Amino acid sequence: MVEMFSRRTFLRSTAATATISLLAGCSGSGGDTGSDGGSENGDDSESTTESTPTAEQEQASFDGWFDRTDNYDGVHDKTDQDSVTVTVGAEGNGGGFAFEPAAVKVSPGTTVVWEWTGEGGTHNVLERENGLFESELTAEEGFTFEYTFEDAGEYKYVCVPHETLGMVGVVVVE
Ligand SMILES: [Cu+2]
């Protein structure tokens, strides 16, 4: 008798090659330091600091300085010029009662020359805060007054007889 033992050799090639990839957690285990996450917020939409001359700021009202000035049309960029002319007695503010341009931006060392048109009566130029410069009062056509700006800053000036009409200006030295 032959007993056949069908031995089933379960030789399963149990590929026990379980590639246990113990990848050490490459995420998360690191020191999670910043609690807020260093998201330095880049929203500069509302921040209008005086040190950054953005295009938007150049339409600034200079703290209401030009509220009554109907010919104010933004800051005219006159930088890198030796001499800049502003007309005194230009049309505006209900007559010849305007500085034109009302606001200019110049470089240090620039001489601003105010030149009278002869219109609008008697005018002058007075630096409002400290009296840094002051012309005489005159209605003479072709009269000029000049001042050389050396230091950076905002220099607000007025025509004394017509300040309340809005005959004011500003020189921005950057
Ligand atoms: Cu005036």
PDB file of C-alpha atoms and ligand atoms in Angstrom:
ATOM      1  CA  MET A   1       0.000   0.000   0.000  1.00  0.00           C
ATOM      2  CA  VAL A   2       1.152   3.098  -0.879  1.00  0.00           C
ATOM      3  CA  GLU A   3      -0.264   5.852   0.945  1.00  0.00           C
ATOM      4  CA  MET A   4       0.275   8.871  -0.682  1.00  0.00           C
ATOM      5  CA  PHE A   5       0.515  11.591   1.632  1.00  0.00           C
ATOM      6  CA  SER A   6      -0.121  14.489  -0.224  1.00  0.00           C
ATOM      7  CA  ARG A   7       1.821  16.610   1.855  1.00  0.00           C
ATOM      8  CA  ARG A   8       0.994  19.879   1.014  1.00  0.00           C
ATOM      9  CA  THR A   9       3.890  21.792   1.642  1.00  0.00           C
ATOM     10  CA  PHE A  10       2.669  25.129   2.150  1.00  0.00           C
ATOM     11  CA  LEU A  11       5.675  26.664   0.990  1.00  0.00           C
ATOM     12  CA  ARG A  12       4.291  29.831   0.459  1.00  0.00           C
ATOM     13  CA  SER A  13       6.878  32.160  -0.217  1.00  0.00           C
ATOM     14  CA  THR A  14       5.632  34.338   2.417  1.00  0.00           C
ATOM     15  CA  ALA A  15       7.535  37.217   1.417  1.00  0.00           C
ATOM     16  CA  ALA A  16       7.951  38.370   4.789  1.00  0.00           C
ATOM     17  CA  THR A  17       9.914  41.103   3.446  1.00  0.00           C
ATOM     18  CA  ALA A  18       7.658  43.488   4.990  1.00  0.00           C
ATOM     19  CA  THR A  19       9.335  46.570   4.070  1.00  0.00           C
ATOM     20  CA  ILE A  20       8.523  48.278   7.166  1.00  0.00           C
ATOM     21  CA  SER A  21       9.589  51.620   6.246  1.00  0.00           C
ATOM     22  CA  LEU A  22       9.887  53.257   9.476  1.00  0.00           C
ATOM     23  CA  LEU A  23      10.232  56.595   8.127  1.00  0.00           C
ATOM     24  CA  ALA A  24      10.750  58.615  11.102  1.00  0.00           C
ATOM     25  CA  GLY A  25       8.110  61.191  11.022  1.00  0.00           C
ATOM     26  CA  CYS A  26       9.659  63.815   8.980  1.00  0.00           C
ATOM     27  CA  SER A  27       6.884  66.167   9.713  1.00  0.00           C
ATOM     28  CA  GLY A  28       5.496  67.471  12.839  1.00  0.00           C
ATOM     29  CA  SER A  29       8.126  66.227  15.192  1.00  0.00           C
ATOM     30  CA  GLY A  30      10.179  69.255  14.521  1.00  0.00           C
ATOM     31  CA  GLY A  31      10.123  71.930  17.071  1.00  0.00           C
ATOM     32  CA  ASP A  32       6.959  73.820  16.425  1.00  0.00           C
ATOM     33  CA  THR A  33       8.204  77.084  17.639  1.00  0.00           C
ATOM     34  CA  GLY A  34       6.258  80.067  16.509  1.00  0.00           C
ATOM     35  CA  SER A  35       2.815  79.933  17.942  1.00  0.00           C
ATOM     36  CA  ASP A  36       1.430  82.509  15.614  1.00  0.00           C
ATOM     37  CA  GLY A  37       3.267  81.268  12.649  1.00  0.00           C
ATOM     38  CA  GLY A  38       5.567  83.864  11.256  1.00  0.00           C
ATOM     39  CA  SER A  39       2.994  85.338   8.971  1.00  0.00           C
ATOM     40  CA  GLU A  40       4.205  88.857   8.970  1.00  0.00           C
ATOM     41  CA  ASN A  41       1.098  90.412   7.665  1.00  0.00           C
ATOM     42  CA  GLY A  42       1.738  92.245   4.480  1.00  0.00           C
ATOM     43  CA  ASP A  43      -1.346  94.331   4.416  1.00  0.00           C
ATOM     44  CA  ASP A  44      -0.279  97.860   3.782  1.00  0.00           C
ATOM     45  CA  SER A  45      -3.633  98.953   2.557  1.00  0.00           C
ATOM     46  CA  GLU A  46      -4.510 101.330   5.307  1.00  0.00           C
ATOM     47  CA  SER A  47      -1.124 102.221   6.628  1.00  0.00           C
ATOM     48  CA  THR A  48      -0.225 105.639   5.387  1.00  0.00           C
ATOM     49  CA  THR A  49       2.998 106.477   7.025  1.00  0.00           C
ATOM     50  CA  GLU A  50       4.486 109.802   6.162  1.00  0.00           C
ATOM     51  CA  SER A  51       7.810 108.322   5.259  1.00  0.00           C
ATOM     52  CA  THR A  52       6.628 106.334   2.269  1.00  0.00           C
ATOM     53  CA  PRO A  53       5.838 108.551  -0.675  1.00  0.00           C
ATOM     54  CA  THR A  54       3.303 106.426  -2.433  1.00  0.00           C
ATOM     55  CA  ALA A  55       1.258 107.680  -5.316  1.00  0.00           C
ATOM     56  CA  GLU A  56      -1.781 107.689  -3.120  1.00  0.00           C
ATOM     57  CA  GLN A  57      -0.146 109.922  -0.599  1.00  0.00           C
ATOM     58  CA  GLU A  58       0.688 112.466  -3.245  1.00  0.00           C
ATOM     59  CA  GLN A  59      -3.003 113.241  -3.438  1.00  0.00           C
ATOM     60  CA  ALA A  60      -2.980 113.864   0.261  1.00  0.00           C
ATOM     61  CA  SER A  61      -4.838 116.822   1.647  1.00  0.00           C
ATOM     62  CA  PHE A  62      -1.988 117.761   3.990  1.00  0.00           C
ATOM     63  CA  ASP A  63      -4.282 117.601   6.998  1.00  0.00           C
ATOM     64  CA  GLY A  64      -6.954 119.667   5.352  1.00  0.00           C
ATOM     65  CA  TRP A  65      -4.569 122.336   4.192  1.00  0.00           C
ATOM     66  CA  PHE A  66      -6.212 122.468   0.785  1.00  0.00           C
ATOM     67  CA  ASP A  67      -9.812 122.152   1.876  1.00  0.00           C
ATOM     68  CA  ARG A  68     -10.680 125.581   0.480  1.00  0.00           C
ATOM     69  CA  THR A  69      -8.282 125.456  -2.459  1.00  0.00           C
ATOM     70  CA  ASP A  70     -10.216 124.616  -5.587  1.00  0.00           C
ATOM     71  CA  ASN A  71      -7.202 124.536  -7.877  1.00  0.00           C
ATOM     72  CA  TYR A  72      -5.307 121.943  -5.835  1.00  0.00           C
ATOM     73  CA  ASP A  73      -4.696 118.997  -8.135  1.00  0.00           C
ATOM     74  CA  GLY A  74      -2.126 116.914  -6.336  1.00  0.00           C
ATOM     75  CA  VAL A  75       1.564 117.285  -5.769  1.00  0.00           C
ATOM     76  CA  HIS A  76       3.474 118.206  -8.886  1.00  0.00           C
ATOM     77  CA  ASP A  77       6.740 116.330  -9.035  1.00  0.00           C
ATOM     78  CA  LYS A  78       9.446 118.891  -9.732  1.00  0.00           C
ATOM     79  CA  THR A  79      12.315 116.955  -8.241  1.00  0.00           C
ATOM     80  CA  ASP A  80      15.797 117.127  -9.678  1.00  0.00           C
ATOM     81  CA  GLN A  81      15.380 120.688 -10.897  1.00  0.00           C
ATOM     82  CA  ASP A  82      17.521 123.618  -9.842  1.00  0.00           C
ATOM     83  CA  SER A  83      14.657 126.059 -10.069  1.00  0.00           C
ATOM     84  CA  VAL A  84      10.900 125.655  -9.929  1.00  0.00           C
ATOM     85  CA  THR A  85       8.402 128.410 -10.667  1.00  0.00           C
ATOM     86  CA  VAL A  86       5.068 128.855  -8.909  1.00  0.00           C
ATOM     87  CA  THR A  87       2.616 131.391 -10.261  1.00  0.00           C
ATOM     88  CA  VAL A  88       1.132 133.878  -7.794  1.00  0.00           C
ATOM     89  CA  GLY A  89      -2.275 135.153  -8.741  1.00  0.00           C
ATOM     90  CA  ALA A  90      -3.231 132.293 -10.999  1.00  0.00           C
ATOM     91  CA  GLU A  91      -6.885 131.700 -11.759  1.00  0.00           C
ATOM     92  CA  GLY A  92      -8.595 129.871  -8.941  1.00  0.00           C
ATOM     93  CA  ASN A  93     -10.505 130.182  -5.696  1.00  0.00           C
ATOM     94  CA  GLY A  94     -13.009 132.553  -7.246  1.00  0.00           C
ATOM     95  CA  GLY A  95     -10.583 134.836  -9.075  1.00  0.00           C
ATOM     96  CA  GLY A  96      -6.891 135.400  -9.426  1.00  0.00           C
ATOM     97  CA  PHE A  97      -6.399 134.008  -5.963  1.00  0.00           C
ATOM     98  CA  ALA A  98      -4.358 130.902  -6.496  1.00  0.00           C
ATOM     99  CA  PHE A  99      -0.856 129.537  -6.398  1.00  0.00           C
ATOM    100  CA  GLU A 100      -0.174 127.332  -9.387  1.00  0.00           C
ATOM    101  CA  PRO A 101       0.779 124.600  -8.885  1.00  0.00           C
ATOM    102  CA  ALA A 102      -0.544 124.664  -5.362  1.00  0.00           C
ATOM    103  CA  ALA A 103       1.724 121.820  -4.289  1.00  0.00           C
ATOM    104  CA  VAL A 104       5.144 120.949  -5.620  1.00  0.00           C
ATOM    105  CA  LYS A 105       7.702 118.369  -4.627  1.00  0.00           C
ATOM    106  CA  VAL A 106      11.318 119.379  -5.034  1.00  0.00           C
ATOM    107  CA  SER A 107      14.754 118.094  -4.203  1.00  0.00           C
ATOM    108  CA  PRO A 108      16.941 119.665  -1.527  1.00  0.00           C
ATOM    109  CA  GLY A 109      18.810 122.651  -2.845  1.00  0.00           C
ATOM    110  CA  THR A 110      16.045 123.673  -5.206  1.00  0.00           C
ATOM    111  CA  THR A 111      15.128 127.330  -5.496  1.00  0.00           C
ATOM    112  CA  VAL A 112      11.416 127.965  -5.747  1.00  0.00           C
ATOM    113  CA  VAL A 113      10.580 131.163  -7.589  1.00  0.00           C
ATOM    114  CA  TRP A 114       7.154 132.699  -7.082  1.00  0.00           C
ATOM    115  CA  GLU A 115       6.153 134.929  -9.949  1.00  0.00           C
ATOM    116  CA  TRP A 116       3.269 137.413  -9.787  1.00  0.00           C
ATOM    117  CA  THR A 117       0.769 137.572 -12.607  1.00  0.00           C
ATOM    118  CA  GLY A 118      -0.623 140.924 -11.563  1.00  0.00           C
ATOM    119  CA  GLU A 119      -4.068 139.389 -11.276  1.00  0.00           C
ATOM    120  CA  GLY A 120      -6.188 139.176  -8.160  1.00  0.00           C
ATOM    121  CA  GLY A 121      -4.841 142.182  -6.346  1.00  0.00           C
ATOM    122  CA  THR A 122      -2.174 142.244  -3.708  1.00  0.00           C
ATOM    123  CA  HIS A 123      -0.503 138.972  -2.790  1.00  0.00           C
ATOM    124  CA  ASN A 124       2.371 137.742  -0.737  1.00  0.00           C
ATOM    125  CA  VAL A 125       4.038 134.481   0.210  1.00  0.00           C
ATOM    126  CA  LEU A 126       4.401 133.596   3.875  1.00  0.00           C
ATOM    127  CA  GLU A 127       5.620 130.321   5.305  1.00  0.00           C
ATOM    128  CA  ARG A 128       2.838 129.651   7.740  1.00  0.00           C
ATOM    129  CA  GLU A 129       4.368 127.730  10.602  1.00  0.00           C
ATOM    130  CA  ASN A 130       7.593 129.521  11.376  1.00  0.00           C
ATOM    131  CA  GLY A 131       7.743 132.463   9.022  1.00  0.00           C
ATOM    132  CA  LEU A 132      10.714 130.816   7.399  1.00  0.00           C
ATOM    133  CA  PHE A 133      10.237 132.959   4.332  1.00  0.00           C
ATOM    134  CA  GLU A 134       8.065 135.954   3.642  1.00  0.00           C
ATOM    135  CA  SER A 135       7.757 138.145   0.621  1.00  0.00           C
ATOM    136  CA  GLU A 136       6.475 141.657   0.460  1.00  0.00           C
ATOM    137  CA  LEU A 137       2.882 142.416  -0.372  1.00  0.00           C
ATOM    138  CA  THR A 138       2.531 143.517  -3.954  1.00  0.00           C
ATOM    139  CA  ALA A 139       0.277 143.381  -6.970  1.00  0.00           C
ATOM    140  CA  GLU A 140       3.072 144.052  -9.416  1.00  0.00           C
ATOM    141  CA  GLU A 141       3.022 141.882 -12.500  1.00  0.00           C
ATOM    142  CA  GLY A 142       6.315 140.097 -12.977  1.00  0.00           C
ATOM    143  CA  PHE A 143       7.403 140.532  -9.382  1.00  0.00           C
ATOM    144  CA  THR A 144       9.345 137.534  -8.149  1.00  0.00           C
ATOM    145  CA  PHE A 145      10.261 136.158  -4.776  1.00  0.00           C
ATOM    146  CA  GLU A 146      12.431 133.149  -4.234  1.00  0.00           C
ATOM    147  CA  TYR A 147      13.549 130.806  -1.530  1.00  0.00           C
ATOM    148  CA  THR A 148      16.025 127.937  -1.653  1.00  0.00           C
ATOM    149  CA  PHE A 149      14.962 124.832   0.237  1.00  0.00           C
ATOM    150  CA  GLU A 150      17.812 122.917   1.803  1.00  0.00           C
ATOM    151  CA  ASP A 151      16.123 120.669   4.341  1.00  0.00           C
ATOM    152  CA  ALA A 152      13.602 117.916   3.800  1.00  0.00           C
ATOM    153  CA  GLY A 153      10.114 118.609   5.035  1.00  0.00           C
ATOM    154  CA  GLU A 154       6.717 120.041   4.222  1.00  0.00           C
ATOM    155  CA  TYR A 155       6.549 123.790   3.978  1.00  0.00           C
ATOM    156  CA  LYS A 156       3.050 125.239   3.996  1.00  0.00           C
ATOM    157  CA  TYR A 157       2.690 128.803   2.898  1.00  0.00           C
ATOM    158  CA  VAL A 158      -0.109 131.260   2.321  1.00  0.00           C
ATOM    159  CA  CYS A 159      -1.013 134.514   0.719  1.00  0.00           C
ATOM    160  CA  VAL A 160      -2.077 136.435   3.788  1.00  0.00           C
ATOM    161  CA  PRO A 161      -4.819 138.571   2.160  1.00  0.00           C
ATOM    162  CA  HIS A 162      -6.390 135.554   0.480  1.00  0.00           C
ATOM    163  CA  GLU A 163      -5.629 132.679   2.822  1.00  0.00           C
ATOM    164  CA  THR A 164      -9.257 132.345   3.764  1.00  0.00           C
ATOM    165  CA  LEU A 165     -10.179 132.071   0.109  1.00  0.00           C
ATOM    166  CA  GLY A 166      -7.886 129.087  -0.257  1.00  0.00           C
ATOM    167  CA  MET A 167      -4.830 130.815  -1.640  1.00  0.00           C
ATOM    168  CA  VAL A 168      -2.359 128.500   0.037  1.00  0.00           C
ATOM    169  CA  GLY A 169       0.366 126.216  -1.116  1.00  0.00           C
ATOM    170  CA  VAL A 170       2.913 123.691  -0.018  1.00  0.00           C
ATOM    171  CA  VAL A 171       6.453 122.804  -0.977  1.00  0.00           C
ATOM    172  CA  VAL A 172       7.478 119.261  -0.204  1.00  0.00           C
ATOM    173  CA  VAL A 173      11.221 118.765  -0.010  1.00  0.00           C
ATOM    174  CA  GLU A 174      12.259 115.150  -0.068  1.00  0.00           C
TER     175      GLU A 174
HETATM  176 CU    CU B   1      -3.330 136.511  -2.715  1.00  0.00          CU
END
